[in-house]
Coordinates of C-alpha atoms in Angstrom, one line a residue:
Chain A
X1 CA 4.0 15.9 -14.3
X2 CA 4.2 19.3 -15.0
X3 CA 3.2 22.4 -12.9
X4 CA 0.0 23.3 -14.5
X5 CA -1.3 19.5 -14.7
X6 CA -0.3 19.3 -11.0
X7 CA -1.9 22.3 -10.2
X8 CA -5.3 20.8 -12.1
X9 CA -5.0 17.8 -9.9
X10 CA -4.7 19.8 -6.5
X11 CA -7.8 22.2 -7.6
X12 CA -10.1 19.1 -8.7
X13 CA -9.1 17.1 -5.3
X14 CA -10.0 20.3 -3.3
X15 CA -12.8 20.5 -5.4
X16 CA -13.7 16.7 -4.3
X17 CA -13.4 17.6 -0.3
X18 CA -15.7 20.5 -0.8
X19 CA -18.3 17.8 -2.3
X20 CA -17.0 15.9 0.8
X21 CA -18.2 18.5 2.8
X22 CA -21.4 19.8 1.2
X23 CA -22.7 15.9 1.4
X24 CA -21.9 15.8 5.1
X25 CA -24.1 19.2 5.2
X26 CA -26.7 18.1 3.3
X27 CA -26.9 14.9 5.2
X28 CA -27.0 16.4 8.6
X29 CA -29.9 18.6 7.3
X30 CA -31.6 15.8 5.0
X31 CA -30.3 12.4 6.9
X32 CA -32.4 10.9 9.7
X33 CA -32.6 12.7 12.9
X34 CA -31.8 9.5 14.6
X35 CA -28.5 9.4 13.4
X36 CA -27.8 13.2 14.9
X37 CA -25.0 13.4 11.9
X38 CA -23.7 16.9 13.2
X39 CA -23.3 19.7 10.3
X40 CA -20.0 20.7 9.7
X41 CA -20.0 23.7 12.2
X42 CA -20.9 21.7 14.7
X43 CA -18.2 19.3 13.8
X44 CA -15.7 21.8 14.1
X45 CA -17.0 22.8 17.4
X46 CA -16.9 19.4 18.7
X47 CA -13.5 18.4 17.9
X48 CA -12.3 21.7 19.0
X49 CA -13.8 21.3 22.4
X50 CA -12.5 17.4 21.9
X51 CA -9.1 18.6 21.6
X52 CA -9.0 21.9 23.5
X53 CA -11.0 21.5 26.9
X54 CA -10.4 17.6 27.6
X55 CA -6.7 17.8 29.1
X56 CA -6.5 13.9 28.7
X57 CA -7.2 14.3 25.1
X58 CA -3.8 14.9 23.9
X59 CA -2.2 12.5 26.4
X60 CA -4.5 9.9 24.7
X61 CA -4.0 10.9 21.3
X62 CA 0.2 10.6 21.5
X63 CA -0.7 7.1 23.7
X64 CA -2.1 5.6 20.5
X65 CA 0.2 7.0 18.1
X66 CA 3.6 5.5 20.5
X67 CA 1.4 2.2 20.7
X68 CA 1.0 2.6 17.2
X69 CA 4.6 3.1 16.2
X70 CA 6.6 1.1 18.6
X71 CA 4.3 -1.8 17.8
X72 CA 5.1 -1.2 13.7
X73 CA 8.8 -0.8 14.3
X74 CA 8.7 -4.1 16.6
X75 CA 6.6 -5.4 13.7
X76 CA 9.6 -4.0 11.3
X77 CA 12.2 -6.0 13.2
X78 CA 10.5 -9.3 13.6
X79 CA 8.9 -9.5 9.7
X80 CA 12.5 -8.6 8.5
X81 CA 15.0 -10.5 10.5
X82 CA 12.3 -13.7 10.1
X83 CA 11.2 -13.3 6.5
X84 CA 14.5 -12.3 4.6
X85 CA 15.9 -15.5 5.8
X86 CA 13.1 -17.6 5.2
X87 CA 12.6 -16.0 1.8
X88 CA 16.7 -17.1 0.9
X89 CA 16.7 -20.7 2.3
X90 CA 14.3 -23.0 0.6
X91 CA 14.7 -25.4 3.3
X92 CA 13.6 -23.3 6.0
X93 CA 10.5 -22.0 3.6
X94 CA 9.4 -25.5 3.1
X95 CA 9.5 -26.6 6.9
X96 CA 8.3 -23.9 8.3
X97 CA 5.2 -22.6 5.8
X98 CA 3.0 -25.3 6.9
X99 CA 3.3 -24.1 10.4
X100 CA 2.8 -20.2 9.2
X101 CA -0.4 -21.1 7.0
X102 CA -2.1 -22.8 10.2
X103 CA -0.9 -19.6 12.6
X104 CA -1.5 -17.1 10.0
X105 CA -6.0 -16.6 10.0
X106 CA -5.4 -16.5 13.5
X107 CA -7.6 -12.7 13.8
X108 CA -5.1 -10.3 16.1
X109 CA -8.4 -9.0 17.3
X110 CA -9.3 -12.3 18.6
X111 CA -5.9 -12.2 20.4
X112 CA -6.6 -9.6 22.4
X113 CA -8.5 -11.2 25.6
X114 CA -5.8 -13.7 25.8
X115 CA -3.0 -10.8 25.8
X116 CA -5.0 -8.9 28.1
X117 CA -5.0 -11.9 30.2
X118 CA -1.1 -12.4 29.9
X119 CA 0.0 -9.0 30.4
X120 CA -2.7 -6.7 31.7
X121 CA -4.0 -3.7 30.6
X122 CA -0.9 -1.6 30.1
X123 CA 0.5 -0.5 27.1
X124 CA 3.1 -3.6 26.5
X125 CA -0.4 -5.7 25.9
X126 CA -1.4 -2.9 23.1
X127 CA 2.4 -3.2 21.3
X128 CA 1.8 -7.0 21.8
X129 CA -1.2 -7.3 20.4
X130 CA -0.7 -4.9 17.6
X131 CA 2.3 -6.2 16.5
X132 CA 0.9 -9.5 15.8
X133 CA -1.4 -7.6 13.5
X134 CA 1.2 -5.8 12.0
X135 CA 3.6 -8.7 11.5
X136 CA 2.2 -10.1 8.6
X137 CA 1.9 -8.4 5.9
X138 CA 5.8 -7.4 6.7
X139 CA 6.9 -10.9 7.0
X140 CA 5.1 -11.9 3.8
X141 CA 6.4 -9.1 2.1
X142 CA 10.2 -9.6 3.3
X143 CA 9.9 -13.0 2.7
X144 CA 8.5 -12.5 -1.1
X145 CA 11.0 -9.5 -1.8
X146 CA 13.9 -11.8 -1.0
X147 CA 12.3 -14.8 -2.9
X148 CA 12.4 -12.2 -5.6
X149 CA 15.6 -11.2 -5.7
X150 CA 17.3 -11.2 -9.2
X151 CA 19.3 -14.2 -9.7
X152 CA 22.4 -12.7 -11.4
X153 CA 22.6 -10.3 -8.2
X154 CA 23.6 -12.6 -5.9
X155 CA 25.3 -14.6 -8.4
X156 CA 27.0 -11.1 -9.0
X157 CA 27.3 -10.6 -5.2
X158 CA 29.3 -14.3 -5.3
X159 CA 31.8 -13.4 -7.7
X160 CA 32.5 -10.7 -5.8
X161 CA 33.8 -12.5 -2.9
X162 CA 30.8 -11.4 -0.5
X163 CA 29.7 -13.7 2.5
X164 CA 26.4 -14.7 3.5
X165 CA 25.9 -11.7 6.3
X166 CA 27.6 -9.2 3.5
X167 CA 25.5 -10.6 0.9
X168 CA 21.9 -10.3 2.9
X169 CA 23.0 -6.8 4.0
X170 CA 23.9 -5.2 1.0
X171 CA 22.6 -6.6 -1.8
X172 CA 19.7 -8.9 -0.1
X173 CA 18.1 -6.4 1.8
X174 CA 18.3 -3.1 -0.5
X175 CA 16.9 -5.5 -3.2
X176 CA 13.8 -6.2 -0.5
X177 CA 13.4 -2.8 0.7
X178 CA 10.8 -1.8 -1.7
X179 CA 8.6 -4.7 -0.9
X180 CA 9.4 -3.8 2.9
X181 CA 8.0 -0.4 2.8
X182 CA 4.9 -1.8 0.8
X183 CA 4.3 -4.2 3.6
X184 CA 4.1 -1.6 5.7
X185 CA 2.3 0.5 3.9
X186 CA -0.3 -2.5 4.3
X187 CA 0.4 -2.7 8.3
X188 CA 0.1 1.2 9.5
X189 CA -3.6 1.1 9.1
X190 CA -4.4 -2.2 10.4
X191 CA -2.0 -1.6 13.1
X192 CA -4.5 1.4 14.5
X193 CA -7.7 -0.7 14.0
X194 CA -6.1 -3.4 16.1
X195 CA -4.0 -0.8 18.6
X196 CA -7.5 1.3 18.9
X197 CA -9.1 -1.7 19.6
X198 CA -7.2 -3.2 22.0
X199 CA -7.5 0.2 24.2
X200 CA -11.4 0.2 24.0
X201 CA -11.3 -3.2 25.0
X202 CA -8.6 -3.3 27.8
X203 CA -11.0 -1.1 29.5
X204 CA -8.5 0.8 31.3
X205 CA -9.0 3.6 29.5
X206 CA -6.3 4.3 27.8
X207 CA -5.4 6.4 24.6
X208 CA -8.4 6.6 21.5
X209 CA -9.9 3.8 23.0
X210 CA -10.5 5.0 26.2
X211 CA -12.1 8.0 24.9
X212 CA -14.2 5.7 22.9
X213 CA -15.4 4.2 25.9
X214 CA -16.3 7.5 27.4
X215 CA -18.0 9.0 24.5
X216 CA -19.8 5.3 23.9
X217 CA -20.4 5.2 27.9
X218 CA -22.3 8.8 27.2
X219 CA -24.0 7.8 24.3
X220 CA -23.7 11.3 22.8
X221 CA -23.4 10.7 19.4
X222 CA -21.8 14.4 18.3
X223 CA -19.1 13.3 20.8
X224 CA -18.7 9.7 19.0
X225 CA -19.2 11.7 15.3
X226 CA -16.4 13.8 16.2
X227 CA -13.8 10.9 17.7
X228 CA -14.4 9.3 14.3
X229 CA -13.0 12.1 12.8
X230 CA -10.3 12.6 15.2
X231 CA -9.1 8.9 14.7
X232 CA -9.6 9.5 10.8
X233 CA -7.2 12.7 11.0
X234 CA -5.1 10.5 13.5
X235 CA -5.0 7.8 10.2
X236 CA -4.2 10.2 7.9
X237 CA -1.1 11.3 10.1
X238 CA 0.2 7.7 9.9
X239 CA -0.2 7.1 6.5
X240 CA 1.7 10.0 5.7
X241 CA 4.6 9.2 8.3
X242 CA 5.0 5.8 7.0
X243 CA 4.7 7.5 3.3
X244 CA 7.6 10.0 4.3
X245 CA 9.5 7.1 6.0
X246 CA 9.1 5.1 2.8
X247 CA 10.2 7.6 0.6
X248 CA 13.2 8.8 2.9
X249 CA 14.2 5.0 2.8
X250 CA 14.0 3.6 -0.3
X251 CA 13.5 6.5 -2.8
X252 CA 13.7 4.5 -6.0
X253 CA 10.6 2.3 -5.3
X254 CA 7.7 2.8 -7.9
X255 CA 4.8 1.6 -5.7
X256 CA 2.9 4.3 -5.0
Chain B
X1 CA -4.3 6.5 -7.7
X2 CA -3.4 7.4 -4.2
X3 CA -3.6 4.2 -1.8
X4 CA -4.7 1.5 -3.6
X5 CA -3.8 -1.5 -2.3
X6 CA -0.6 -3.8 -3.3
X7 CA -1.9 -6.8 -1.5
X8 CA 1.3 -8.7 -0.7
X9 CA -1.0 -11.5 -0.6
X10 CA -1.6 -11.8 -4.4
X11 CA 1.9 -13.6 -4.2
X12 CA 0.4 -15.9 -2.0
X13 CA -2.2 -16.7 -4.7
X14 CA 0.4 -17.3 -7.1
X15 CA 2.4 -19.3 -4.7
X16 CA -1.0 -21.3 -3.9
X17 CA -2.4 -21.7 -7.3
X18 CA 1.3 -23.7 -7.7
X19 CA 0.8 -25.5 -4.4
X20 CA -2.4 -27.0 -5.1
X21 CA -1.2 -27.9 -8.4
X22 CA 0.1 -31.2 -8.6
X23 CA 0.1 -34.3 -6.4
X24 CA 4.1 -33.3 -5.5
X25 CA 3.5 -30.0 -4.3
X26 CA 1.2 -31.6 -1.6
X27 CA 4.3 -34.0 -0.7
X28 CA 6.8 -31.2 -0.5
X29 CA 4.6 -29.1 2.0
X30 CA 4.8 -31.9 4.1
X31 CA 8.0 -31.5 5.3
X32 CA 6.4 -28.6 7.8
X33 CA 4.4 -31.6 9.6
X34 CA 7.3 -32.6 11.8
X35 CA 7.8 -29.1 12.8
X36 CA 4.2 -28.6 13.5
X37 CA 4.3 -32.2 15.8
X38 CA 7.2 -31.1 17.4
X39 CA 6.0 -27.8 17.9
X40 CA 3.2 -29.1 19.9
X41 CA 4.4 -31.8 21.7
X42 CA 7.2 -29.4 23.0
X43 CA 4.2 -27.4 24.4
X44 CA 2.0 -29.5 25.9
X45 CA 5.4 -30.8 27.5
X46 CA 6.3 -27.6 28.4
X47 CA 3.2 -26.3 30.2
X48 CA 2.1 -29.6 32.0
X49 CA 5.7 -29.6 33.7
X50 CA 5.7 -25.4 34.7
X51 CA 1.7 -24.6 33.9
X52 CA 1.1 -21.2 32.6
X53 CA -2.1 -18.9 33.0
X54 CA -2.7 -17.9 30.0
X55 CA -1.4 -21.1 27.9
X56 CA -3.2 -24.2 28.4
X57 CA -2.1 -27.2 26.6
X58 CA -2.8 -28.1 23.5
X59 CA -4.8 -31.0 24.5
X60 CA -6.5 -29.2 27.3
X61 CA -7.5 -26.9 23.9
X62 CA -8.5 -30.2 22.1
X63 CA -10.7 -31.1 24.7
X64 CA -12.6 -27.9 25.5
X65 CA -13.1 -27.7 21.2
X66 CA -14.4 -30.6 21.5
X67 CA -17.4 -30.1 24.4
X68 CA -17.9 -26.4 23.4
X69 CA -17.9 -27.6 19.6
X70 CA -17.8 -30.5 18.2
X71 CA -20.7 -32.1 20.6
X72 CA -23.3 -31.5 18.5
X73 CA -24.9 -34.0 15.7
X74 CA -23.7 -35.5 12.8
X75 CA -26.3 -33.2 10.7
X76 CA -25.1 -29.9 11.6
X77 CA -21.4 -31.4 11.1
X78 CA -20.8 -32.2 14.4
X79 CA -21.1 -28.3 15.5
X80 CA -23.0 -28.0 19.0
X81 CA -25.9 -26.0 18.8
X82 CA -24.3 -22.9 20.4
X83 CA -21.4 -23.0 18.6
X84 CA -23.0 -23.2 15.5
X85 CA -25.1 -20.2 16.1
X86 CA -22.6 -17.9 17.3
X87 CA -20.7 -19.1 14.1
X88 CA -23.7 -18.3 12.1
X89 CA -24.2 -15.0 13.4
X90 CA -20.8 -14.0 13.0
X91 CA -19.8 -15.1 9.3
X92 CA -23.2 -14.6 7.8
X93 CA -22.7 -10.9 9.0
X94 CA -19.2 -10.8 7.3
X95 CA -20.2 -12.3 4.3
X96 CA -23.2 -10.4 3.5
X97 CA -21.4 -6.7 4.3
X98 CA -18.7 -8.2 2.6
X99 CA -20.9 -9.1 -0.7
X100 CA -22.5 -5.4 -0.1
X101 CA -18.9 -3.7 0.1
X102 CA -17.5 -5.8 -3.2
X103 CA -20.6 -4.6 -4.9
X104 CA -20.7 -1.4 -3.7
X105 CA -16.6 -0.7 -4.5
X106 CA -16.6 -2.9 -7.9
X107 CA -19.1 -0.6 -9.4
X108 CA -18.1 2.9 -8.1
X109 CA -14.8 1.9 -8.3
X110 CA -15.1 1.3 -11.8
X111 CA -16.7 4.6 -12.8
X112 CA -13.8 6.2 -11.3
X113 CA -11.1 3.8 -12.4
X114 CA -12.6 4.5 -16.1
X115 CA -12.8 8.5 -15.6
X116 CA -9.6 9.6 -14.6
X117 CA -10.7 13.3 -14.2
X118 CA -13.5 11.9 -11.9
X119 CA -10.8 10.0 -9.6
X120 CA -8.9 13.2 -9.4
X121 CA -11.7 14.8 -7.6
X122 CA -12.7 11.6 -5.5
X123 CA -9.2 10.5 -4.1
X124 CA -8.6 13.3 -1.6
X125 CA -12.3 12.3 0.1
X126 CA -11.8 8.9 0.1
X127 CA -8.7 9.1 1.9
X128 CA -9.7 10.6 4.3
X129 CA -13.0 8.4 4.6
X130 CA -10.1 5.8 4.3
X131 CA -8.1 6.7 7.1
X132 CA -11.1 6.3 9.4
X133 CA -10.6 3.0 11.3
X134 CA -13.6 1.3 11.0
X135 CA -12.9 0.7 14.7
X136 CA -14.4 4.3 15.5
X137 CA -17.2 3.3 13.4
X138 CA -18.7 0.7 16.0
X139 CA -19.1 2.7 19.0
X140 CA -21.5 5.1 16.1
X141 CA -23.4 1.8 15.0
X142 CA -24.2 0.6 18.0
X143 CA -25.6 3.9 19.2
X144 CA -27.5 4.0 15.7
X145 CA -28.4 0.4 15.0
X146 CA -28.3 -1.2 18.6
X147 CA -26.7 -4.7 18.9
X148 CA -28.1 -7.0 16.6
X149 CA -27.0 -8.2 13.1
X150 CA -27.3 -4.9 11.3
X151 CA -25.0 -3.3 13.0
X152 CA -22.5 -5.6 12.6
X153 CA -23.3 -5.7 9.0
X154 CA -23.1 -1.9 8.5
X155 CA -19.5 -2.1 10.5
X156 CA -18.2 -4.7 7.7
X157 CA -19.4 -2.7 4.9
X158 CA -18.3 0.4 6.3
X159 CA -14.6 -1.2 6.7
X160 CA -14.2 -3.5 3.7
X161 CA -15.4 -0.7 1.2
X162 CA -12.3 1.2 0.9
X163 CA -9.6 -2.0 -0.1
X164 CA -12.3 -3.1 -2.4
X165 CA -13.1 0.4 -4.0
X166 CA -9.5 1.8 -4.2
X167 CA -8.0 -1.5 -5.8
X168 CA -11.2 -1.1 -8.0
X169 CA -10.3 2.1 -9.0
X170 CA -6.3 0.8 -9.4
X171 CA -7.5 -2.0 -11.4
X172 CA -10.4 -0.5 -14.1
X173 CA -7.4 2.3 -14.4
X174 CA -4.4 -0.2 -15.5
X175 CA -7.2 -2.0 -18.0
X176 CA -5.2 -1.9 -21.7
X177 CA -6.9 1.5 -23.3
X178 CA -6.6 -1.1 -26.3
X179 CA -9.3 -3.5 -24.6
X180 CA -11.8 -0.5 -24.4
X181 CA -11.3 1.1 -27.7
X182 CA -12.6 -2.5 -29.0
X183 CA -15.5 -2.6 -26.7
X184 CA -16.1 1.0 -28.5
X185 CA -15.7 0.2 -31.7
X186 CA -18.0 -3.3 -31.5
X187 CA -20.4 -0.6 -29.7
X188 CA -20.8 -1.9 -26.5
X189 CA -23.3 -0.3 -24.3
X190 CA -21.2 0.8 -21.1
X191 CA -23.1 -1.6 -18.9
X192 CA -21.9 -4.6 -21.2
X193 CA -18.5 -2.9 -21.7
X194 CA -18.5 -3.1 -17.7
X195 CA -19.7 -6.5 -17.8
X196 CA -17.8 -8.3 -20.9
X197 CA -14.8 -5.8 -20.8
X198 CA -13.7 -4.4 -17.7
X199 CA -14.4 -6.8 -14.7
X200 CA -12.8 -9.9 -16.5
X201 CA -9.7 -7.5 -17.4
X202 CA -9.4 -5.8 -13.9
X203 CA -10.2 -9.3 -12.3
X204 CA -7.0 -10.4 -10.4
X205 CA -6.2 -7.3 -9.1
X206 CA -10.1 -7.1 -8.3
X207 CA -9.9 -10.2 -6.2
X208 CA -6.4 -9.1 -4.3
X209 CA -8.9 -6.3 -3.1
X210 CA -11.5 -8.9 -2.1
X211 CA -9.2 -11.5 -0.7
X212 CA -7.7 -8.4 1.8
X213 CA -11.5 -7.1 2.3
X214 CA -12.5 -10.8 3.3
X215 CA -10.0 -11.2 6.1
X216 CA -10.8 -7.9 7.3
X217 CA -14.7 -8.6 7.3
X218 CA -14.2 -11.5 9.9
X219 CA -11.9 -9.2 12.0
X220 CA -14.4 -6.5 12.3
X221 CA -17.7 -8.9 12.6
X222 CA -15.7 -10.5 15.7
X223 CA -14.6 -7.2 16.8
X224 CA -17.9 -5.9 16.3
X225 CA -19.4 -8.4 18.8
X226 CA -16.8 -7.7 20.9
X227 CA -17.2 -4.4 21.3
X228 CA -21.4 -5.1 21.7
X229 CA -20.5 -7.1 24.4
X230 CA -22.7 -9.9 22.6
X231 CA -23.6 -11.5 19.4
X232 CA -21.5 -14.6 17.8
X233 CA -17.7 -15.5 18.6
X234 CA -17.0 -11.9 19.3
X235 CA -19.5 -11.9 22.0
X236 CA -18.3 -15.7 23.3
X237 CA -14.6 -14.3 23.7
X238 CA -15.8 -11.3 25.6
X239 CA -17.7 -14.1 27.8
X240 CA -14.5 -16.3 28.7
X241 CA -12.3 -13.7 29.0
X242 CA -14.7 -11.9 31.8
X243 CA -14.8 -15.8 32.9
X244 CA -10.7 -16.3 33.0
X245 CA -12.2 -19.5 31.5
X246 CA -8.5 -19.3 29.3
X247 CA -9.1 -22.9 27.5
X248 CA -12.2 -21.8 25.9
X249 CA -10.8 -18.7 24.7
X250 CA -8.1 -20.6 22.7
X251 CA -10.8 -22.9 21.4
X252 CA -12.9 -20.1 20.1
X253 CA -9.7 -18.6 18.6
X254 CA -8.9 -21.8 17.1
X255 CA -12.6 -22.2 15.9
X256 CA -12.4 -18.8 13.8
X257 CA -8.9 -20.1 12.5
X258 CA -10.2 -22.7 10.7
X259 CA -13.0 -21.1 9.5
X260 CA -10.9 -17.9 8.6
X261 CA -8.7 -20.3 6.8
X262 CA -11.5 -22.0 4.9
X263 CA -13.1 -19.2 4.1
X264 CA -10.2 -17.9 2.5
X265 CA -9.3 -21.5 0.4
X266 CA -13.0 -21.2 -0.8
X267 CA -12.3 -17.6 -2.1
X268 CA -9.0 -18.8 -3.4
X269 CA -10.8 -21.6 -5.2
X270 CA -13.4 -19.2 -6.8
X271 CA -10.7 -16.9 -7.7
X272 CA -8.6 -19.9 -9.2
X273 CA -11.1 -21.3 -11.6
X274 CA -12.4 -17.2 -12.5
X275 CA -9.0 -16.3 -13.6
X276 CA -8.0 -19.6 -14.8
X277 CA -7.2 -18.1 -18.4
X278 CA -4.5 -15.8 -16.8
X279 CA -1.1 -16.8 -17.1
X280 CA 0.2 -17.5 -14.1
X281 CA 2.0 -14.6 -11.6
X282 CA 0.6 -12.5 -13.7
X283 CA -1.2 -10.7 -10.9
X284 CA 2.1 -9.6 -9.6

């Protein structure tokens, strides 16, 4: 791409998020007065006061995001060092997807009562919790990518002299990266739904969630307006981290 | 464009579409049965000798699934009359936001996916309406809509839309320029273009979209309830958990595992005989 096309594609996204925001004007003039949509000063003013006068905010905001992170890194361990085998052994794929297919529907939302029951409210319940969310789409992908791998590789990898650990570690698992990072690509967003979740419902007040409950508990809709688009911004921060970490890792992948 | 979805489960359509082919296939996925019996009489062994809290065994499960469940009457398929409303209430809200978002997302997808210089300008707003975890959305619903149906509805559509509409937009995007020059040339009107052209073109990556979006409508219908405090399983799980009652809240999780799960073979079924002209592991 070159720099004037690239230049073209930043102006006519800007262009889109000043639609973005000219909608979100119009509705708060326009929309039903029910719905108390705030206009986009008034946004601004209540996610400034969100982030600047509430001293808890903050605290709560980097709560989620650890929750969020050691949950997908715990996610990262399990899906790889499960899935890359499971993906190379055909006798292990065939005994044990039977017993994935029935755990897999298994909703991580539906989880979290039980969890809550096991380990309280604290945070190890939220990494719990949104780990199992996160776990899937990793362990799928791990397991596919290594499936996948090119036959003359390993065959390669053979001639070679390599072992089995030498073989999965360099040739195994470079070859799977790409299909890693995808995965969790897949995981960082539903790892906040669930880790966001999980705090509103643990009642104890913790992190987004908690302020969730308060600004629910309130019913002041500007206040639950504006968390939406704190959690939004928080989304957008993740997405880009994991983009960054994918990129950083395995620069040669295509899927973008 | 900018997150669309790579759904690593389109390999697990490929992979099922070749499972469910063939009377072998069925035999080889057998062998995880022993594993699955073992599995389970290891637990109930395990927790009947040192009982924990918060894991019953399986057959205290079995048991509770079958007075909270499976009491009923042979013509409502055996479902008790509670369970089979809460199940009601919470899959017929899924479904219908997630028939609302597919619609929605196809066809604005589509537009975009066909105009690139329209995507341009819509992918920076829609990822950051993207990024918004439809979580955030409920505690707005409820304070909009109240607790009943609608505004679990409005939380599915408001969380399946993006999946469906960005691996719309992926989709109508990757469709061979060559297919739509034809449509031109045989002068297809754009709505039969759309019809004839682009949907049965774009249609396996369309349904890795849906198949994501589905999963994710149950999630947020039960965690809709959830949050409500009431209304179908979500509301039920809130209930036992406030209860400690532990056995019922591993029946109702087994409950919407199975349904999950058949919901899922029924889409995979749709999806199966739709794209049955595509050569197979094409999708990935």
């Amino acid at each position: 791409m070159n720099l004037n096309q690239g230049l073209r594609t930043l102006l006519r996204g800007l262009g889109g998020v000043a639609v973005l925001c000219l909608l979100i004007q119009l509705l708060a003039v326009i929309g039903p007065a029910r719905w108390e949509i705030p206009n986009l000063r008034q946004l601004a003013d209540e996610v400034y006061h969100f982030v600047m006068s509430d001293p808890h905010f903050v605290g709560a905001l980097l709560h989620t995001m650890k929750t969020v992170v050691l949950s997908l890194l715990v996610a990262l361990v399990a899906g790889v060092v499960i899935g890359i085998p499971l993906g190379l052994s055909s006798v292990l794929y065939r005994t044990l997807t039977l017993p994935v297919e029935l755990l897999r529907p298994v909703p991580a939302i539906a989880l979290i009562p039980v969890m809550i029951l096991a380990l309280g409210q604290g945070q190890s319940m939220e990494v719990a919790v949104t780990a199992l969310a996160a776990w899937w789409p990793i362990l799928f992908n791990a397991l596919y990518g290594a499936r996948g791998v090119e036959p003359l590789t390993l065959q390669t990898a053979r001639v070679f002299g390599l072992g089995r650990r030498q073989t999965t570690l360099r040739v195994v698992l470079p070859a799977t990266l790409p299909m890693i990072v995808t995965g969790l690509r897949v995981a960082a967003p539903l790892a906040l739904i669930v880790a966001v979740g999980a705090e509103y419902l643990a009642t104890a007040g913790q992190g987004l969630g908690g302020v969730l409950i308060q600004a629910t508990a309130s019913g002041n809709l500007q206040v639950l307006w504006a968390a939406a688009v704190v959690t939004g911004l928080l989304g957008l921060v993740i997405g880009a981290l994991v983009w960054v970490v994918g990129r950083v890792v395995c620069p040669w992948s295509t899927e973008w | 464009m900018v997150g669309a979805v790579t759904d690593p489960m389109t390999t697990q359509a490929v992979r099922w579409r070749k499972w469910m082919s063939g009377p072998r296939a069925w035999l080889r996925s057998l062998a995880g049965v022993p594993v699955v019996v073992v599995g389970l009489l290891i637990w109930q062994w395990q927790t009947t000798r040192h009982p924990v809290f918060f894991l019953p065994p399986p057959l205290v499960i079995a048991r509770r699934l079958k007075t909270d469940w499976l009491s009923g009457p042979a013509h409502s398929l055996f479902l008790s009359h509670e369970g089979l409303t809460a199940i009601v209430q919470t899959f017929q809200t899924a479904l219908i936001g997630w028939a609302i978002a597919a619609a929605l997302g196809i066809i604005v997808g589509s537009v975009l996916g066909v105009r690139p210089s329209l995507a341009a300008f819509a992918a920076p707003p829609l990822l950051l309406l993207r990024s918004v975890p439809p979580i955030a959305v409920i505690p707005i619903a409820i304070v909009i809509l109240g607790l009943g149906d609608s505004m679990r509805t409005a939380v599915v559509v408001a969380g399946c839309l993006w999946p469906i509409l960005l691996n719309a937009v992926a989709a109508v995007s990757g469709v061979d320029q060559v297919l739509r020059d034809v449509a031109a040339l045989n002068h297809l009107n754009p709505i039969q273009t759309f019809v004839r052209v682009l949907v049965p073109a774009a249609s396996p990556k369309l349904f890795a979209g849906l198949r994501v979006a589905l999963a994710l409508a149950i999630v947020l219908s039960v965690g809709a309830g959830m949050f409500a405090g009431s209304g179908g399983l979500g509301g039920r799980l809130l209930t036992f958990q406030n209860n400690f009652d532990v056995p019922g809240l591993w029946a109702t999780i087994t409950v919407l595992a199975v349904l999950g799960a058949i919901v899922n073979w029924l889409l995979l079924l749709v999806e199966r005989s739709a794209l049955r002209w595509n050569i197979q592991g094409e999708t990935l």
